[in-house]
Coordinates of C-alpha atoms in Angstrom, one line a residue:
S1 CA 71.1 203.0 138.4
E2 CA 74.8 202.4 137.9
L3 CA 75.8 205.4 139.9
L4 CA 73.8 204.2 142.9
D5 CA 75.4 200.8 142.7
S6 CA 78.9 202.1 142.8
Y7 CA 77.9 204.4 145.7
E8 CA 76.5 201.4 147.6
D9 CA 79.6 199.2 146.8
E10 CA 82.1 201.6 148.3
M11 CA 80.0 202.1 151.4
R12 CA 80.9 200.1 154.5
S13 CA 78.9 200.0 157.7
C14 CA 79.5 199.4 161.3
K15 CA 77.9 199.8 164.7
V16 CA 79.2 202.8 166.7
P17 CA 80.8 201.7 169.9
S18 CA 80.6 203.5 173.3
T19 CA 83.8 205.3 172.5
F20 CA 81.9 206.8 169.4
L21 CA 85.1 206.1 167.4
I22 CA 84.9 204.1 164.2
E23 CA 87.9 202.4 162.8
Y24 CA 89.1 202.9 159.2
K25 CA 92.4 201.7 157.8
G26 CA 93.9 201.3 161.3
A27 CA 92.9 204.8 162.5
K28 CA 89.9 205.8 164.6
Y29 CA 87.5 208.7 163.8
S30 CA 84.8 210.2 166.0
V31 CA 81.2 210.5 165.2
P32 CA 78.6 212.5 167.2
P33 CA 77.9 210.5 170.5
Y34 CA 74.1 210.3 169.9
L35 CA 75.1 207.6 167.3
I36 CA 76.4 205.1 169.9
N37 CA 74.9 201.7 169.2
K38 CA 73.5 202.9 165.9
T39 CA 74.8 201.7 162.5
V40 CA 76.6 204.2 160.4
K41 CA 77.9 203.9 156.8
Y42 CA 81.2 205.4 155.7
K43 CA 83.4 205.7 152.7
E44 CA 86.6 207.5 151.6
V45 CA 86.1 210.4 149.3
M46 CA 89.1 212.4 148.1
E47 CA 91.3 211.9 151.2
K48 CA 88.3 212.3 153.5
L49 CA 86.4 209.8 155.5
C50 CA 82.7 210.6 155.1
I51 CA 80.4 209.1 157.7
Y52 CA 76.6 208.9 157.1
Y53 CA 73.6 208.0 159.3
Q54 CA 70.4 207.4 157.5
N55 CA 71.8 208.9 154.4
D56 CA 72.8 212.2 156.2
L57 CA 76.4 213.1 156.3
V58 CA 77.1 213.3 160.1
S59 CA 80.9 213.6 160.2
E60 CA 83.8 214.2 157.8
H61 CA 87.4 213.7 158.8
Q62 CA 90.6 214.2 156.9
I63 CA 92.2 210.8 156.5
N64 CA 95.0 210.8 159.0
K65 CA 97.9 208.4 158.6
K66 CA 100.0 209.6 161.5
N67 CA 97.4 210.0 164.2
T68 CA 95.5 206.9 165.1
I69 CA 92.8 208.7 167.1
N70 CA 90.9 211.5 165.5
Y71 CA 88.3 213.2 167.8
Y72 CA 86.4 216.3 167.0
Q73 CA 86.4 218.4 170.1
H74 CA 82.6 218.9 169.9
D75 CA 82.0 215.2 169.6
Y76 CA 84.2 214.5 172.6
K77 CA 82.6 217.2 174.7
N78 CA 79.1 216.0 173.8
G79 CA 80.1 212.6 174.9
L80 CA 81.0 213.9 178.3
I81 CA 77.8 215.9 178.9
G82 CA 75.8 213.0 180.2
K83 CA 78.5 212.0 182.6
F84 CA 79.3 215.2 184.4
K85 CA 77.3 217.9 186.0
D86 CA 78.7 221.3 185.1
D87 CA 80.1 222.9 182.0
E88 CA 83.3 224.0 183.6
E89 CA 84.2 220.5 184.6
I90 CA 83.3 219.3 181.1
E91 CA 85.5 222.0 179.5
K92 CA 88.4 221.1 181.8
I93 CA 88.2 217.3 181.1
T94 CA 87.8 217.9 177.4
S95 CA 90.9 220.1 177.2
E96 CA 93.0 217.8 179.4
N97 CA 92.1 214.7 177.6
L98 CA 92.3 216.2 174.1
A99 CA 95.8 217.5 175.0
K100 CA 96.8 213.8 175.2
F101 CA 95.9 213.2 171.6
K102 CA 98.5 214.8 169.3
D103 CA 97.8 217.5 166.7
L104 CA 94.2 217.8 167.7
G105 CA 92.2 220.9 168.8
E106 CA 89.4 222.2 166.7
K107 CA 89.5 221.1 163.0

């Protein structure tokens, strides 16, 4: 169908790196860390970057022209869980590191 063709055309795909950030128009956007090394598809829809894995929408970010790194706090935190033992340490590292990225916090 025509609709499906235009949907496929706009979609781009990439393999998710260990930072679980994908690049789009010079900025970077986080996806859930379980997608590291997997291929996601993404496209821009009305000022938002929509990221799909196996046709499921897994992440949606407001397109951000000012901030080059756009992490969701829960993605970042989940990415740390495998590396540290206790929740308190994870919370502390998450807050400290996210404070380094401007205008962040929960979206």
